[in-house]
Amino acid sequence: MSRNIVPDIVVGRLPIYLRMLDFLVQEGRQITSSQELGDRLGISSAQIRKDLSHFGEFGKQGTGYNVAYLRDQLKRILHMNQEWNMVLIGAGDLGHAIAHYQGFAAHGFHIVGVFDNDPAKVGKALGKYVVQGMEDLQGVIEADKAAMGIIAVPAAAARQVADLLIGYGVRALLNYAPITLTTPHHVKVQYIDPVALLQHMAYYLPNGAGA
Amino acid sequence: MSRNIVPDIVVGRLPIYLRMLDFLVQEGRQITSSQELGDRLGISSAQIRKDLSHFGEFGKQGTGYNVAYLRDQLKRILHMNQEWNMVLIGAGDLGHAIAHYQGFAAHGFHIVGVFDNDPAKVGKALGKYVVQGMEDLQGVIEADKAAMGIIAVPAAAARQVADLLIGYGVRALLNYAPITLTTPHHVKVQYIDPVALLQHMAYYLPNGAGA
């Protein structure tokens, strides 16, 4: 598949471009340029042109990009021209915040069930959801064709949860647990690890600052 | 500074290595290898050896790495041999989850104040904190030498909050708002954007799955 020849780091920048184009559409803008996108995103215009060139010709030299057209093309490339169903595992503090987050549905990602293995949580309301036991997970994934799973359980349980989800056919995992998951090649994983990001930044700060 | 010649993508992997080494220390392991680390992290052993070689010689050919020593060296390189103070801006659902997250303090990152501009929230308890008004922000940053800020406000307010923080001397921003921030060169920004990560993964999923 030609999809595989685009570097993953390029794919990872497309959502950033899409977000900026969404913003420009909301502002009523019709035309933009790689220069403007680059200035607003802190990325070089050459990088943006090179990234987009992997997917086709979206603008003409000297006239720039049609904002709405480029936005629609990026949505299509990222498979955002459809809705995606997700299951959420973990109904603790973090699971609560995730279940309440409005941004998912606004972008076509829908949490279709919240699951926990703690009997004290199962059956309780969580926002618009009722927490379900793990024994219901497979049925919900299959009935709602949930291709994505959000892991919001402690690190010690994350590997087991990931294996369950993969076994039930989930193809993409958003992992909030601070542990690296090894998965089959056909399963994608992305990590949300605030400590790792803070450590990444601390590298650049002068030692002795901020204590 | 020699710090600047290490590619940022390499720096970004060091926290992942550190986390795995912490885990191995807890398991009581004394020696590991780039092969084992690579297998556990889904990274090639050659990549790991190359990444570490930017910072010195940490192991001997054939004998592997001393787990505790390499862990301590990575902590030193990432400036984790000190504590870091942070301010948290935004006391909504997301701010609540962040304020309750135990993982920060466990790694030497301390939230020293929670701030919001909503008079209805100021003065209210939030976990072990009392939400403060924005007028107190500068005083807390200076008194506690907070070098880092966590932005958990709506996208429309994030730029203004970032500018405030930078004006008060904050050098690193962890931004949960779904907006790209442009900052002076000496200020680092990292993003937590679950929608962007889901879109990144959706690219690889077959169209028509999961809806």
Coordinates of C-alpha atoms in Angstrom, one line a residue:
Chain A
M1 CA 0.0 0.0 0.0
S2 CA 1.3 3.4 -0.9
R3 CA 0.1 4.6 2.6
N4 CA 3.2 2.9 4.1
I5 CA 5.7 5.0 2.2
V6 CA 4.8 8.3 3.9
P7 CA 7.1 8.7 7.0
D8 CA 5.1 8.4 10.2
I9 CA 6.4 11.7 11.4
V10 CA 4.8 13.4 8.4
V11 CA 1.5 11.7 9.1
G12 CA 1.8 13.0 12.7
R13 CA 1.9 16.6 11.5
L14 CA -1.2 16.4 9.3
P15 CA -3.6 16.7 12.3
I16 CA -1.8 20.0 13.2
Y17 CA -2.2 21.3 9.7
L18 CA -5.9 20.2 9.8
R19 CA -6.5 22.0 13.0
M20 CA -5.0 25.2 11.7
L21 CA -7.0 25.0 8.5
D22 CA -10.2 24.4 10.5
F23 CA -9.3 27.6 12.4
L24 CA -8.8 29.5 9.2
V25 CA -12.1 28.3 7.8
Q26 CA -13.9 29.5 11.0
E27 CA -12.2 32.8 10.5
G28 CA -13.7 33.0 7.0
R29 CA -10.4 32.8 5.2
Q30 CA -10.4 31.4 1.7
I31 CA -6.7 31.3 0.7
T32 CA -3.6 30.6 2.7
S33 CA 0.0 29.8 1.9
S34 CA 2.7 27.5 3.2
Q35 CA 4.4 30.6 4.5
E36 CA 1.4 31.7 6.6
L37 CA 0.8 28.1 7.8
G38 CA 4.4 27.8 8.7
D39 CA 4.5 31.2 10.6
R40 CA 1.5 30.3 12.6
L41 CA 2.7 26.8 13.4
G42 CA 6.4 27.4 13.9
I43 CA 7.3 25.1 11.1
S44 CA 9.2 26.0 8.0
S45 CA 7.1 26.6 4.8
A46 CA 9.4 24.3 3.0
Q47 CA 8.6 21.5 5.5
I48 CA 4.9 22.1 5.0
R49 CA 5.2 22.0 1.2
K50 CA 7.3 18.8 1.4
D51 CA 4.8 17.1 3.8
L52 CA 1.8 17.9 1.7
S53 CA 3.6 16.8 -1.5
H54 CA 3.4 13.2 -0.3
F55 CA -0.3 13.3 -0.9
G56 CA -0.7 15.3 -4.1
E57 CA -0.8 18.8 -5.5
F58 CA -2.9 21.0 -3.3
G59 CA -1.9 24.5 -4.4
K60 CA -0.5 26.4 -7.3
Q61 CA 2.8 28.3 -7.2
G62 CA 2.0 31.9 -6.4
T63 CA -1.7 31.5 -5.6
G64 CA -1.5 29.5 -2.4
Y65 CA -3.9 27.0 -1.1
N66 CA -7.7 27.0 -1.1
V67 CA -8.3 26.7 2.7
A68 CA -11.6 24.7 2.5
Y69 CA -10.3 22.4 -0.2
L70 CA -7.1 21.6 1.6
R71 CA -8.9 21.1 4.8
D72 CA -11.3 18.7 3.1
Q73 CA -8.4 16.8 1.5
L74 CA -6.6 16.4 4.8
K75 CA -9.8 15.2 6.4
R76 CA -10.1 12.6 3.7
I77 CA -6.5 11.5 4.0
L78 CA -6.8 11.1 7.8
H79 CA -10.1 9.2 7.4
M80 CA -12.0 12.0 9.1
N81 CA -14.8 11.7 6.5
Q82 CA -16.3 9.0 8.7
E83 CA -17.1 8.6 12.4
W84 CA -14.9 6.5 14.7
N85 CA -16.2 4.5 17.7
M86 CA -14.0 4.0 20.7
V87 CA -14.2 2.2 24.0
L88 CA -12.7 3.7 27.2
I89 CA -11.2 1.4 29.8
G90 CA -10.7 2.9 33.3
A91 CA -13.3 4.9 35.2
G92 CA -11.0 6.6 37.7
D93 CA -10.2 10.3 37.8
L94 CA -8.5 10.2 34.4
G95 CA -11.4 8.2 32.9
H96 CA -13.8 10.8 34.2
A97 CA -11.9 13.6 32.6
I98 CA -11.7 11.7 29.3
A99 CA -15.4 10.8 29.3
H100 CA -16.3 14.4 29.9
Y101 CA -14.0 15.8 27.2
Q102 CA -16.1 17.4 24.5
G103 CA -13.4 17.5 21.9
F104 CA -13.7 13.9 20.8
A105 CA -17.2 13.9 19.5
A106 CA -16.6 17.3 17.9
H107 CA -14.0 15.6 15.7
G108 CA -16.0 12.4 14.9
F109 CA -14.6 10.2 17.7
H110 CA -17.3 8.7 19.8
I111 CA -16.9 6.9 23.1
V112 CA -19.5 4.1 23.0
G113 CA -18.8 2.5 26.3
V114 CA -16.8 3.0 29.6
F115 CA -15.4 -0.1 31.3
D116 CA -13.8 -0.9 34.6
N117 CA -13.0 -4.1 36.5
D118 CA -13.8 -2.6 39.9
P119 CA -17.2 -3.9 41.1
A120 CA -17.6 -0.7 43.1
K121 CA -17.5 1.4 39.9
V122 CA -19.6 -0.9 37.6
G123 CA -23.2 0.2 37.2
K124 CA -22.4 3.8 38.4
A125 CA -23.1 6.8 36.2
L126 CA -20.1 8.6 34.6
G127 CA -21.4 11.6 32.8
K128 CA -23.7 10.3 30.1
Y129 CA -22.4 6.8 30.5
V130 CA -23.0 3.9 32.9
V131 CA -19.7 2.1 33.7
Q132 CA -19.8 -1.5 32.5
G133 CA -17.9 -4.5 33.6
M134 CA -15.1 -6.0 31.5
E135 CA -17.3 -9.0 30.6
D136 CA -19.4 -6.6 28.4
L137 CA -16.4 -5.3 26.5
Q138 CA -16.3 -7.7 23.7
G139 CA -20.0 -7.4 23.0
V140 CA -19.8 -3.6 22.8
I141 CA -16.7 -3.6 20.6
E142 CA -18.4 -5.9 18.1
A143 CA -21.8 -4.3 18.2
D144 CA -20.5 -0.8 17.7
K145 CA -17.5 -1.7 15.5
A146 CA -15.2 0.1 17.9
A147 CA -11.9 0.2 16.1
M148 CA -10.1 2.3 18.8
G149 CA -9.6 2.0 22.5
I150 CA -8.5 4.4 25.2
I151 CA -6.5 3.0 28.0
A152 CA -6.9 4.9 31.3
V153 CA -5.9 2.2 33.8
P154 CA -2.9 2.0 36.1
A155 CA 0.4 1.0 34.5
A156 CA 0.3 -2.4 36.1
A157 CA -3.0 -3.3 34.3
A158 CA -2.4 -1.6 31.0
R159 CA -0.7 -4.5 29.2
Q160 CA -3.5 -6.9 30.0
V161 CA -6.1 -4.4 28.9
A162 CA -4.3 -3.8 25.7
D163 CA -4.1 -7.5 25.0
L164 CA -7.9 -7.8 25.6
L165 CA -8.7 -5.0 23.3
I166 CA -6.4 -6.3 20.6
G167 CA -8.0 -9.7 21.0
Y168 CA -11.4 -8.2 20.5
G169 CA -10.3 -6.6 17.2
V170 CA -9.4 -3.0 18.3
R171 CA -6.8 -1.6 15.9
A172 CA -5.7 1.6 17.6
L173 CA -4.8 2.3 21.2
L174 CA -4.5 5.7 22.9
N175 CA -2.6 4.8 26.0
Y176 CA -2.6 7.1 29.0
A177 CA -0.8 4.5 31.3
P178 CA 2.9 5.3 31.8
I179 CA 4.1 2.1 30.2
T180 CA 5.3 1.2 26.7
L181 CA 3.1 -1.4 25.0
T182 CA 4.4 -3.8 22.5
T183 CA 1.7 -4.7 20.0
P184 CA 1.3 -6.6 16.7
H185 CA 2.3 -4.7 13.7
H186 CA -1.2 -4.1 12.5
V187 CA -2.1 -2.3 15.8
K188 CA -1.2 1.3 16.3
V189 CA -0.4 2.8 19.7
Q190 CA -0.1 6.5 20.7
Y191 CA 0.9 7.6 24.1
I192 CA -0.2 10.4 26.4
D193 CA 2.5 10.7 29.0
P194 CA 2.7 14.2 30.6
V195 CA 5.7 13.2 32.8
A196 CA 7.7 12.1 29.7
L197 CA 6.9 15.5 28.1
L198 CA 8.0 17.4 31.2
Q199 CA 11.2 15.5 31.3
H200 CA 11.8 16.2 27.7
M201 CA 11.5 19.9 28.3
A202 CA 13.5 19.9 31.6
Y203 CA 16.5 18.7 29.5
Y204 CA 16.6 22.2 28.0
L205 CA 16.2 24.2 31.2
P206 CA 19.2 25.4 33.2
N207 CA 19.9 23.1 36.1
G208 CA 19.0 24.8 39.3
A209 CA 16.0 26.7 37.8
G210 CA 12.6 26.0 39.1
A211 CA 13.2 24.3 42.5
Chain B
M1 CA 26.2 24.6 24.3
S2 CA 26.8 21.0 23.4
R3 CA 23.2 20.3 24.6
N4 CA 21.9 21.8 21.4
I5 CA 23.6 19.4 19.0
V6 CA 21.6 16.4 20.2
P7 CA 18.5 16.0 18.0
D8 CA 15.3 16.8 19.8
I9 CA 13.8 13.5 18.8
V10 CA 16.6 11.7 20.6
V11 CA 16.0 13.8 23.7
G12 CA 12.3 12.9 23.5
R13 CA 13.2 9.2 23.7
L14 CA 15.3 9.5 26.8
P15 CA 12.3 9.6 29.2
I16 CA 11.0 6.4 27.6
Y17 CA 14.4 4.7 28.3
L18 CA 14.4 6.2 31.8
R19 CA 11.0 4.8 32.5
M20 CA 12.0 1.3 31.4
L21 CA 15.2 1.5 33.5
D22 CA 13.1 2.5 36.5
F23 CA 11.0 -0.5 35.9
L24 CA 14.0 -2.8 35.7
V25 CA 15.5 -1.4 38.9
Q26 CA 12.2 -2.1 40.6
E27 CA 12.3 -5.6 39.3
G28 CA 15.7 -6.0 40.9
R29 CA 17.6 -6.3 37.7
Q30 CA 21.3 -5.3 37.6
I31 CA 22.4 -5.6 34.0
T32 CA 20.5 -5.0 30.8
S33 CA 21.4 -4.7 27.1
S34 CA 20.4 -2.5 24.2
Q35 CA 18.8 -5.6 22.8
E36 CA 16.6 -6.2 25.8
L37 CA 15.6 -2.5 26.0
G38 CA 14.9 -2.5 22.4
D39 CA 12.7 -5.6 22.5
R40 CA 10.7 -4.2 25.4
L41 CA 10.3 -0.8 23.9
G42 CA 9.7 -1.8 20.2
I43 CA 12.8 0.2 19.2
S44 CA 15.9 -1.3 17.4
S45 CA 18.9 -1.9 19.6
A46 CA 21.0 0.0 17.2
Q47 CA 18.8 3.1 17.7
I48 CA 19.1 2.8 21.4
R49 CA 22.9 2.5 21.3
K50 CA 23.1 5.5 18.9
D51 CA 20.8 7.6 21.0
L52 CA 22.8 6.9 24.2
S53 CA 26.1 7.5 22.4
H54 CA 25.3 11.2 22.2
F55 CA 25.8 11.4 25.9
G56 CA 28.8 9.2 26.6
E57 CA 29.8 5.6 27.0
F58 CA 27.4 3.8 29.3
G59 CA 28.1 0.2 28.7
K60 CA 30.9 -2.2 27.5
Q61 CA 30.6 -4.3 24.4
G62 CA 29.5 -7.7 25.5
T63 CA 28.7 -6.9 29.2
G64 CA 25.7 -4.6 28.7
Y65 CA 24.6 -1.7 30.8
N66 CA 24.5 -1.4 34.6
V67 CA 20.8 -0.7 35.1
A68 CA 21.0 1.6 38.1
Y69 CA 24.0 3.5 36.7
L70 CA 22.4 4.1 33.4
R71 CA 19.2 5.1 35.1
D72 CA 21.1 7.6 37.3
Q73 CA 22.9 9.0 34.3
L74 CA 19.7 9.5 32.3
K75 CA 18.1 11.2 35.4
R76 CA 21.1 13.6 35.5
I77 CA 21.0 14.3 31.8
L78 CA 17.2 15.1 32.0
H79 CA 17.8 17.3 35.1
M80 CA 15.8 14.9 37.2
N81 CA 18.4 15.1 40.0
Q82 CA 16.4 18.2 41.2
E83 CA 12.8 19.0 41.8
W84 CA 10.7 21.2 39.4
N85 CA 7.9 23.5 40.4
M86 CA 5.0 24.1 38.1
V87 CA 1.8 26.2 38.0
L88 CA -1.4 24.9 36.6
I89 CA -3.7 27.3 34.8
G90 CA -7.3 26.1 34.5
A91 CA -9.5 24.6 37.2
G92 CA -12.1 22.9 35.0
D93 CA -12.6 19.1 34.5
L94 CA -9.2 18.8 32.9
G95 CA -7.5 20.9 35.6
H96 CA -9.1 18.7 38.2
A97 CA -7.7 15.6 36.7
I98 CA -4.3 17.1 36.3
A99 CA -4.3 18.4 39.9
H100 CA -5.2 14.9 41.2
Y101 CA -2.6 13.1 39.1
Q102 CA -0.1 11.4 41.4
G103 CA 2.5 10.8 38.7
F104 CA 3.9 14.3 38.7
A105 CA 5.1 14.5 42.3
A106 CA 6.4 10.9 42.1
H107 CA 8.8 12.1 39.4
G108 CA 9.9 15.4 41.0
F109 CA 7.3 17.7 39.4
H110 CA 5.3 19.7 41.9
I111 CA 2.2 21.8 41.2
V112 CA 2.6 24.8 43.5
G113 CA -0.6 26.6 42.6
V114 CA -3.8 26.2 40.6
F115 CA -5.2 29.3 38.9
D116 CA -8.3 30.3 37.0
N117 CA -9.9 33.6 35.9
D118 CA -13.4 32.4 36.8
P119 CA -14.5 34.2 40.0
A120 CA -16.9 31.3 40.7
K121 CA -13.9 28.9 40.9
V122 CA -11.4 31.1 42.7
G123 CA -11.2 30.3 46.4
K124 CA -12.7 26.9 46.0
A125 CA -10.9 23.8 47.1
L126 CA -9.4 21.6 44.3
G127 CA -7.9 18.5 45.9
K128 CA -5.1 19.7 48.1
Y129 CA -5.1 23.2 46.4
V130 CA -7.3 26.3 46.7
V131 CA -7.9 27.8 43.3
Q132 CA -6.3 31.3 43.1
G133 CA -7.1 34.2 40.8
M134 CA -4.8 35.2 37.9
E135 CA -3.6 38.2 39.9
D136 CA -1.7 35.9 42.2
L137 CA 0.1 34.1 39.4
Q138 CA 3.2 36.2 39.2
G139 CA 3.8 36.2 42.9
V140 CA 3.6 32.4 43.1
I141 CA 5.8 31.8 40.1
E142 CA 8.5 34.1 41.6
A143 CA 8.2 32.9 45.2
D144 CA 8.3 29.2 44.2
K145 CA 10.6 29.6 41.2
A146 CA 8.1 27.8 39.0
A147 CA 9.9 27.2 35.7
M148 CA 7.1 25.2 34.2
G149 CA 3.4 25.9 33.5
I150 CA 0.6 23.6 32.6
I151 CA -2.1 25.1 30.4
A152 CA -5.5 23.5 30.8
V153 CA -7.8 26.3 29.6
P154 CA -10.0 26.5 26.5
A155 CA -8.2 27.0 23.2
A156 CA -9.5 30.6 22.9
A157 CA -7.7 31.6 26.1
A158 CA -4.5 29.5 25.7
R159 CA -2.4 32.1 23.8
Q160 CA -3.1 34.8 26.4
V161 CA -2.3 32.4 29.2
A162 CA 1.0 31.4 27.5
D163 CA 2.0 35.0 27.1
L164 CA 1.4 35.7 30.7
L165 CA 3.4 32.7 31.9
I166 CA 6.3 33.6 29.6
G167 CA 6.2 37.2 30.8
Y168 CA 6.5 36.0 34.3
G169 CA 9.5 33.9 33.5
V170 CA 8.2 30.4 32.9
R171 CA 10.4 28.5 30.5
A172 CA 8.5 25.4 29.7
L173 CA 4.8 24.9 28.8
L174 CA 2.8 21.7 28.8
N175 CA -0.2 22.7 26.7
Y176 CA -3.4 20.7 26.9
A177 CA -5.4 23.3 24.8
P178 CA -5.9 22.2 21.2
I179 CA -4.0 25.1 19.7
T180 CA -0.4 25.6 18.5
L181 CA 1.5 28.2 20.5
T182 CA 4.3 30.2 19.0
T183 CA 6.8 31.1 21.7
P184 CA 10.2 32.7 22.0
H185 CA 13.1 30.4 21.2
H186 CA 14.1 30.0 24.8
V187 CA 10.6 28.7 25.8
K188 CA 9.8 25.1 25.2
V189 CA 6.3 23.8 24.5
Q190 CA 5.0 20.3 24.5
Y191 CA 1.4 19.4 23.5
I192 CA -1.1 16.9 24.8
D193 CA -3.7 16.6 22.1
P194 CA -5.6 13.4 22.1
V195 CA -7.6 14.2 19.0
A196 CA -4.5 14.8 17.0
L197 CA -3.1 11.4 18.2
L198 CA -6.4 9.6 17.3
Q199 CA -6.3 11.3 13.8
H200 CA -2.7 10.2 13.4
M201 CA -3.8 6.5 14.1
A202 CA -7.0 6.7 12.0
Y203 CA -4.8 7.4 9.0
Y204 CA -3.6 3.8 9.2
L205 CA -7.0 2.2 9.8
P206 CA -9.0 0.9 6.9
N207 CA -11.7 3.3 5.8
G208 CA -15.0 2.0 6.8
A209 CA -13.7 0.3 10.0
G210 CA -15.1 1.4 13.3
A211 CA -18.2 3.3 12.5

